[in-house]
GROMACS .gro file of C-alpha atoms in nm:
model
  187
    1UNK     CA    1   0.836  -1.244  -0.654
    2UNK     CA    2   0.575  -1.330  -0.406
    3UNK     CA    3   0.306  -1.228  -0.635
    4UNK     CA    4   0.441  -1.406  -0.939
    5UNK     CA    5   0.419  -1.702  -0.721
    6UNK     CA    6   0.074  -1.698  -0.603
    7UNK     CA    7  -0.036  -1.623  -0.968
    8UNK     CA    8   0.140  -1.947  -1.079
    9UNK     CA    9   0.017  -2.134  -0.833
   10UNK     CA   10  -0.361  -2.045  -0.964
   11UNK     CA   11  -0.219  -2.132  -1.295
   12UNK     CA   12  -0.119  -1.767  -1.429
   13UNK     CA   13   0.144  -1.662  -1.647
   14UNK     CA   14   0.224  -1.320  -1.585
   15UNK     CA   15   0.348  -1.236  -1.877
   16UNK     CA   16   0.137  -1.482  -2.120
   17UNK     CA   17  -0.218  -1.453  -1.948
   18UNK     CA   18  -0.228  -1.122  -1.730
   19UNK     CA   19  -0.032  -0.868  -1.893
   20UNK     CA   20  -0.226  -0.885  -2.219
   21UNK     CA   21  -0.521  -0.874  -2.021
   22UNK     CA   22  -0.486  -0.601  -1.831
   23UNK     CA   23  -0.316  -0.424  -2.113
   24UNK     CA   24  -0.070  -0.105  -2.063
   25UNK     CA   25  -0.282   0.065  -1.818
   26UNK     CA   26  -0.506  -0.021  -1.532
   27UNK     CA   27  -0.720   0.141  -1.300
   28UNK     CA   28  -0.887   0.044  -1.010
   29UNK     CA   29  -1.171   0.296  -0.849
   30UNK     CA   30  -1.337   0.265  -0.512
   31UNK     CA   31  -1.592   0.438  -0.395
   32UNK     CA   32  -1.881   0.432  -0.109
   33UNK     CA   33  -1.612   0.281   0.091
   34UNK     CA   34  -1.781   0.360   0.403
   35UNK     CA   35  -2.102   0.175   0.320
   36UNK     CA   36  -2.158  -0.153   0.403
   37UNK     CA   37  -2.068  -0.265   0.069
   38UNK     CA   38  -1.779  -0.106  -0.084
   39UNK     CA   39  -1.819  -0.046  -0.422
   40UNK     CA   40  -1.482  -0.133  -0.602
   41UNK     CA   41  -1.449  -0.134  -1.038
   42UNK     CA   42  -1.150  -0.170  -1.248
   43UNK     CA   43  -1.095  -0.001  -1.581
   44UNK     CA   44  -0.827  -0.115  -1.842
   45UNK     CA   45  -0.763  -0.129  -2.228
   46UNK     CA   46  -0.638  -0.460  -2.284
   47UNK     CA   47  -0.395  -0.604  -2.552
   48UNK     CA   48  -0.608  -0.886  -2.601
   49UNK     CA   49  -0.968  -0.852  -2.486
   50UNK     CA   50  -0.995  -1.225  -2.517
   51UNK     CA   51  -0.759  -1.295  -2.237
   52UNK     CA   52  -0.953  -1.042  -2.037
   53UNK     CA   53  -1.250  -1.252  -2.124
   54UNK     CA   54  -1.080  -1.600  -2.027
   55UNK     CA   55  -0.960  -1.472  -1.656
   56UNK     CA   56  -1.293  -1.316  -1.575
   57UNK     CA   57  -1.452  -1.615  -1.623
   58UNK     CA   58  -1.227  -1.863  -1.510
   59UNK     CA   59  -1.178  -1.636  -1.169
   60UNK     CA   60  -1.274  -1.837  -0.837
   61UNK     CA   61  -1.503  -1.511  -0.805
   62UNK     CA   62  -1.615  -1.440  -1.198
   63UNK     CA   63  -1.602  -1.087  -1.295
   64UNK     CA   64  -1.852  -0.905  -1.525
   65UNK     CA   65  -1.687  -0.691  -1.792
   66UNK     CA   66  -1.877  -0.401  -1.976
   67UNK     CA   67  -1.728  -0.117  -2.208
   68UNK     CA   68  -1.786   0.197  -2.125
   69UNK     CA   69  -1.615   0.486  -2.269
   70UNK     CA   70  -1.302   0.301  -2.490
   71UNK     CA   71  -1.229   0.090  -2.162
   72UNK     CA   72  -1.332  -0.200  -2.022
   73UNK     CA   73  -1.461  -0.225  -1.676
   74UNK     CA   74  -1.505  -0.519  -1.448
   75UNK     CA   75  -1.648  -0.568  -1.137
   76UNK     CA   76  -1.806  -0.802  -0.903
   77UNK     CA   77  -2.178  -0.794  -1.063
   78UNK     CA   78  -2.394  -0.553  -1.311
   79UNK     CA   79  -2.534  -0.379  -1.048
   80UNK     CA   80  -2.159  -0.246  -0.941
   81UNK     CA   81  -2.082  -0.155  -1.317
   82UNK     CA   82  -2.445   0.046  -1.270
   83UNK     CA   83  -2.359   0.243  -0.979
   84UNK     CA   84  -2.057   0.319  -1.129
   85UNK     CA   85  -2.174   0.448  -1.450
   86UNK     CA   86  -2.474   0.643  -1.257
   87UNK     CA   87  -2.166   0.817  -1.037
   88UNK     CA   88  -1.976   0.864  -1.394
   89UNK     CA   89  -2.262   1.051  -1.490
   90UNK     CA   90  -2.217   1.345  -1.226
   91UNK     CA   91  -1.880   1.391  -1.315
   92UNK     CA   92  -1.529   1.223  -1.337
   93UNK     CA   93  -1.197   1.292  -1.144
   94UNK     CA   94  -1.058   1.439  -1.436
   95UNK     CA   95  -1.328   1.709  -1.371
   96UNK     CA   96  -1.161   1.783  -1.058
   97UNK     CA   97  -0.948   2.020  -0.985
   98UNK     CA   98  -0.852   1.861  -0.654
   99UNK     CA   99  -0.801   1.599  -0.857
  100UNK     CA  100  -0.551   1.728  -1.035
  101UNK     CA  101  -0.360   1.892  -0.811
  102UNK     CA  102  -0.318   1.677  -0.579
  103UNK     CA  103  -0.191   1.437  -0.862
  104UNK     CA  104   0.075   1.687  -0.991
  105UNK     CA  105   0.218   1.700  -0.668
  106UNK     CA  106   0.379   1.345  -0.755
  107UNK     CA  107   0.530   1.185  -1.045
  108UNK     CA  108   0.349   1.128  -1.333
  109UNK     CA  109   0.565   0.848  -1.458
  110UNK     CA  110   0.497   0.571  -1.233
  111UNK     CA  111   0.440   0.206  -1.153
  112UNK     CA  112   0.095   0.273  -1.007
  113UNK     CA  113  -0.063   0.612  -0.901
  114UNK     CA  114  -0.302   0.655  -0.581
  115UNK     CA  115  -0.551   0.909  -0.497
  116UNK     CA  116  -0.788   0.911  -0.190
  117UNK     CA  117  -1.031   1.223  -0.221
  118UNK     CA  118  -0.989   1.457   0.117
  119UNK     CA  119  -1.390   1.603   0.106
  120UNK     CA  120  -1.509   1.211   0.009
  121UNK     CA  121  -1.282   1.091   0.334
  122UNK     CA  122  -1.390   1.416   0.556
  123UNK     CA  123  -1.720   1.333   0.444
  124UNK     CA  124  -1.733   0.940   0.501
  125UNK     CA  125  -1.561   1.002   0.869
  126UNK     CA  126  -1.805   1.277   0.994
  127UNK     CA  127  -2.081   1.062   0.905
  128UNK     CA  128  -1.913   0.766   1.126
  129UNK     CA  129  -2.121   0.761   1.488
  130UNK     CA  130  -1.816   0.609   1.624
  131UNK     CA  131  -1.621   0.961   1.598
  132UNK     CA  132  -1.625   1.166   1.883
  133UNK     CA  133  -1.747   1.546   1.805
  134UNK     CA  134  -1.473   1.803   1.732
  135UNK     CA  135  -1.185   1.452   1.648
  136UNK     CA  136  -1.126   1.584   1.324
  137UNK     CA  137  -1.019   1.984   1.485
  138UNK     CA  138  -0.798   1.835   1.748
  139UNK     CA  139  -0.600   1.624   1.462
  140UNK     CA  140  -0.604   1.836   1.195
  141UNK     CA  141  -0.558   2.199   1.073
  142UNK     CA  142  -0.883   2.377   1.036
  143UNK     CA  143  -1.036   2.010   1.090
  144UNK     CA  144  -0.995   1.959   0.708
  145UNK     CA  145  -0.837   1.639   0.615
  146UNK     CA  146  -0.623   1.661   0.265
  147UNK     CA  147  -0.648   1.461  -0.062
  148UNK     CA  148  -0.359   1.230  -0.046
  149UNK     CA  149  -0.194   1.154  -0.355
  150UNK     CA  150   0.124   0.884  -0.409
  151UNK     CA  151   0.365   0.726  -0.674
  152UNK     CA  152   0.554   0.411  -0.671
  153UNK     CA  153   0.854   0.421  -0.912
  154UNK     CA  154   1.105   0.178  -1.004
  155UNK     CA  155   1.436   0.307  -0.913
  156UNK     CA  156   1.808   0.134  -0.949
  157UNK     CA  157   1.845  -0.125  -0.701
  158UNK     CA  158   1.486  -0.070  -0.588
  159UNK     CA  159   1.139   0.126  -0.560
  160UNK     CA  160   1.021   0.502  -0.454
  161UNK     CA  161   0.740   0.574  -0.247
  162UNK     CA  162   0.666   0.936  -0.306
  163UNK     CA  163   0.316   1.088  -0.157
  164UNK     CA  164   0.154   1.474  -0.095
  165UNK     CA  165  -0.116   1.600   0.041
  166UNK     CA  166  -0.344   1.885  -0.038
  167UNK     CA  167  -0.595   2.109   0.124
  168UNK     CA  168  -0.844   2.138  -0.136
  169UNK     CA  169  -0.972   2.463  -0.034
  170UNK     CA  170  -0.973   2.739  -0.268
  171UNK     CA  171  -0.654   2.934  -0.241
  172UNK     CA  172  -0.456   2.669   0.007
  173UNK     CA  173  -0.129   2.597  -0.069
  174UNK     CA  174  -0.009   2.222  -0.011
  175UNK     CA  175  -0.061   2.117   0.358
  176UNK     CA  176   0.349   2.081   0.428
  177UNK     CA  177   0.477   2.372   0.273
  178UNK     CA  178   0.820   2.221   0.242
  179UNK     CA  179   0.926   1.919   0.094
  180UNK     CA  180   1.069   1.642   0.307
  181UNK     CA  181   1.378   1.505   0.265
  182UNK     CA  182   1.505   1.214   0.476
  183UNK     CA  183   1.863   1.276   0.641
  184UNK     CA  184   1.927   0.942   0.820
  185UNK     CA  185   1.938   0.711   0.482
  186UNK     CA  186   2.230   0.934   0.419
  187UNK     CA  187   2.430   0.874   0.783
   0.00000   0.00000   0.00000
């Protein structure tokens, strides 16, 4: 409810101005997150790309909308919608096979879907000057850090937050081998 207040108080109608804008689906990549400017785009297929339009421009912070590949991405300037279709250009998550599995370790039939890359975190911490040498080992098996996938589903009487993660490593088998399942909700 909080959120449907906020947007009415900026003058949004859920249902009349933001749904058809965003449309069924909606994506929202980040990447270079350890830079000094994150680089953050959205991607959706809206119902009406003229409501899209409106709220970009009418945002306190304007967005700039270009289609690429049957969706429409927005972001803060052209440059961002660049760099994002020069990283498109060396491949896409669907290429991945981390990806992917990391993904099917949740439901597919969700509110909203997350992924956070293990390598891209591993990767962004290592190069961090702030880490002390051999953190990573000490906290983690083999050092590795997993891709984290999680769902949020709307459930009777409320919501499910279900998450995995996964070694990427050739051959490695989820990082908890056994599902958890909460007792003390139950007592």
């Amino acid at each position: 409810q909080y959120f449907l207040d906020e947007l009415s108080a900026e003058g949004i109608d859920f249902a009349a101005d933001l749904e058809p804008a965003l449309g069924p689906e909606t994506a929202v990549v980040g990447f270079d997150l350890f830079g000094d400017a994150p680089v953050v785009v959205g991607l959706t297929q809206p119902d009406d790309e003229a409501k899209l339009e409106e709220l970009a421009e009418t945002s306190d912070e304007p967005a700039v909308l270009r289609e690429i590949d049957g969706w429409t991405a927005f972001a803060d300037s052209d440059e961002v919608l660049d760099r994002f279709e020069e990283a498109r250009a060396q491949g896409t998550l669907e290429d991945s096979e981390d990806f992917r599995s990391a993904l099917a370790e949740v439901e597919a039939e969700a509110l909203g879907r997350l992924y956070l890359s293990g390598a891209a975190l591993q990767a962004g911490l290592e190069a961090e000057t702030d880490l002390p040498p051999g953190a990573l080992d000490t906290l983690l098996p083999g050092g590795e850090i997993p891709s984290i996938a999680a769902a949020l589903r709307a459930e009777e009487g409320g919501v499910r937050l279900e998450g995995a993660a996964r070694l990427a490593a050739e051959g490695e088998s989820a990082l908890f081998v056994e599902p958890y399942a909460a007792e003390l909700p139950n007592e």
